Amino acid sequence: MAANVRFLNPKTLAHQTGYSYVVEDTGPGRTIYIAGQLGLDLENKIVGAPGDFRAQATKAIENLKAALASVGASLSDVVKITNYLTDMSHIGIYREVRDEHFKMPRPASTAVGISALARPGALFEIEAIAVLPPAKAAKPAKAPAASRTAKVKSAKRKRK
């Protein structure tokens, strides 16, 4: 987690424990946006038996972890998640799965009930925003050393 990020639950808002109401990033840092992740395996198939919300939610969060890892991030770097459920009666299961993966303080969170996802049979999707410390600046590449032949040709041109 970047040191410039604060998770807040103001006393002026109703008490809750499942997520943070406010996440503040004061920079400098890297902001990472992760596209919505479904419960898909590497063969692009929905996991679990048809209608198995828990299996899909678990795999979607595992896929989110893999996406974050590709930039050196983890779930602890996530500051905001948006969750899409095709059946809001699964919200309790979603919270159980979320709480298994996201430790306190949890990111700001929005859950949205929708009629369908873009993938037939998909029941859950999660997208995220993460904040990381600034990346170390890459050292400029050194210009390749000139070959002996190039040096000789250059010296001859200068003499002419």
Coordinates of N, CA, C and O in Angstrom, one line a residue, residues 34-39 56-65 75 78 80-85 94 98 102 107 109-110 117 124-128:
I34 N -8.2 -1.6 -13.3 CA -8.3 -2.9 -13.7 C -9.8 -3.1 -14.3 O -10.7 -2.8 -13.6
A35 N -9.8 -3.6 -15.5 CA -11.1 -3.8 -16.2 C -11.9 -4.9 -15.4 O -11.3 -5.7 -14.6
G36 N -13.2 -4.9 -15.6 CA -14.0 -5.9 -14.9 C -13.6 -7.3 -15.1 O -13.2 -7.7 -16.3
Q37 N -13.5 -8.1 -14.1 CA -13.1 -9.5 -14.1 C -14.3 -10.4 -13.8 O -15.0 -10.2 -12.9
L38 N -14.4 -11.4 -14.6 CA -15.5 -12.4 -14.4 C -14.9 -13.7 -13.8 O -13.6 -13.8 -13.8
G39 N -15.7 -14.6 -13.5 CA -15.3 -15.9 -13.0 C -14.9 -16.9 -14.1 O -15.6 -17.9 -14.3
Q56 N -18.0 -18.3 -9.0 CA -17.7 -17.3 -9.9 C -17.1 -16.1 -9.2 O -16.2 -15.4 -9.7
A57 N -17.7 -15.7 -8.1 CA -17.2 -14.5 -7.3 C -15.7 -14.8 -6.9 O -14.9 -13.9 -7.0
T58 N -15.5 -16.0 -6.4 CA -14.1 -16.3 -5.9 C -13.1 -16.3 -7.1 O -12.1 -15.7 -7.0
K59 N -13.5 -16.8 -8.2 CA -12.6 -16.8 -9.4 C -12.4 -15.4 -9.9 O -11.3 -15.1 -10.3
A60 N -13.4 -14.6 -9.9 CA -13.3 -13.2 -10.4 C -12.3 -12.5 -9.5 O -11.5 -11.7 -10.1
I61 N -12.3 -12.7 -8.2 CA -11.4 -12.0 -7.4 C -10.0 -12.6 -7.5 O -9.0 -11.8 -7.5
E62 N -9.9 -13.9 -7.8 CA -8.6 -14.5 -8.1 C -8.0 -13.9 -9.4 O -6.8 -13.6 -9.5
N63 N -8.9 -13.7 -10.4 CA -8.5 -13.0 -11.6 C -8.1 -11.6 -11.4 O -7.1 -11.1 -12.0
L64 N -8.8 -10.9 -10.5 CA -8.4 -9.5 -10.2 C -7.0 -9.5 -9.6 O -6.1 -8.7 -9.9
K65 N -6.7 -10.5 -8.7 CA -5.4 -10.6 -8.1 C -4.3 -10.8 -9.2 O -3.2 -10.2 -9.1
L75 N -4.1 -7.1 -3.7 CA -5.4 -6.6 -3.3 C -5.2 -5.5 -2.2 O -6.1 -4.6 -2.1
V78 N -5.6 -2.0 -3.6 CA -6.8 -1.6 -4.1 C -7.5 -0.5 -3.2 O -7.6 -0.7 -2.0
K80 N -10.5 1.1 -4.6 CA -11.9 1.2 -5.0 C -12.3 0.0 -5.8 O -11.5 -0.4 -6.7
I81 N -13.4 -0.6 -5.5 CA -14.0 -1.7 -6.2 C -15.4 -1.4 -6.6 O -16.1 -0.8 -5.9
T82 N -15.8 -1.9 -7.8 CA -17.2 -1.8 -8.2 C -17.6 -3.2 -8.5 O -16.9 -3.9 -9.3
N83 N -18.7 -3.7 -8.0 CA -19.2 -5.1 -8.1 C -20.5 -5.1 -8.8 O -21.4 -4.3 -8.4
Y84 N -20.7 -6.0 -9.7 CA -21.9 -6.1 -10.5 C -22.5 -7.5 -10.2 O -21.8 -8.5 -10.5
L85 N -23.7 -7.5 -9.7 CA -24.4 -8.8 -9.4 C -25.7 -8.9 -10.3 O -26.4 -7.9 -10.3
Y94 N -21.5 -12.7 -1.7 CA -20.5 -11.8 -2.2 C -19.7 -11.2 -1.0 O -18.4 -11.2 -1.0
R98 N -15.7 -11.5 -0.5 CA -14.9 -10.3 -0.4 C -14.1 -10.3 0.9 O -12.9 -10.0 0.8
F102 N -10.2 -9.5 0.9 CA -9.8 -8.1 1.2 C -9.8 -7.9 2.7 O -10.7 -8.1 3.4
P107 N -11.3 -1.5 0.7 CA -11.4 -0.3 -0.2 C -12.8 0.2 -0.3 O -13.8 -0.4 0.2
S109 N -16.3 0.8 -1.9 CA -17.0 -0.2 -2.7 C -18.4 0.2 -3.1 O -19.1 0.8 -2.3
T110 N -18.7 -0.2 -4.3 CA -20.1 0.0 -4.8 C -20.5 -1.4 -5.3 O -19.8 -2.0 -6.0
L117 N -24.9 -9.5 -17.5 CA -23.5 -9.1 -17.9 C -23.3 -9.5 -19.3 O -24.1 -10.2 -19.9
F124 N -21.4 -12.5 -11.8 CA -20.7 -11.5 -11.0 C -19.5 -10.9 -11.8 O -18.9 -11.6 -12.6
E125 N -19.2 -9.6 -11.6 CA -18.1 -9.0 -12.2 C -17.5 -8.0 -11.2 O -18.3 -7.3 -10.5
I126 N -16.2 -7.8 -11.1 CA -15.6 -6.9 -10.2 C -14.5 -6.1 -11.0 O -13.7 -6.7 -11.8
E127 N -14.5 -4.8 -10.8 CA -13.5 -3.9 -11.4 C -12.8 -3.2 -10.2 O -13.4 -3.1 -9.2
A128 N -11.6 -2.7 -10.4 CA -10.9 -2.1 -9.3 C -10.0 -1.0 -9.8 O -9.5 -0.9 -10.9

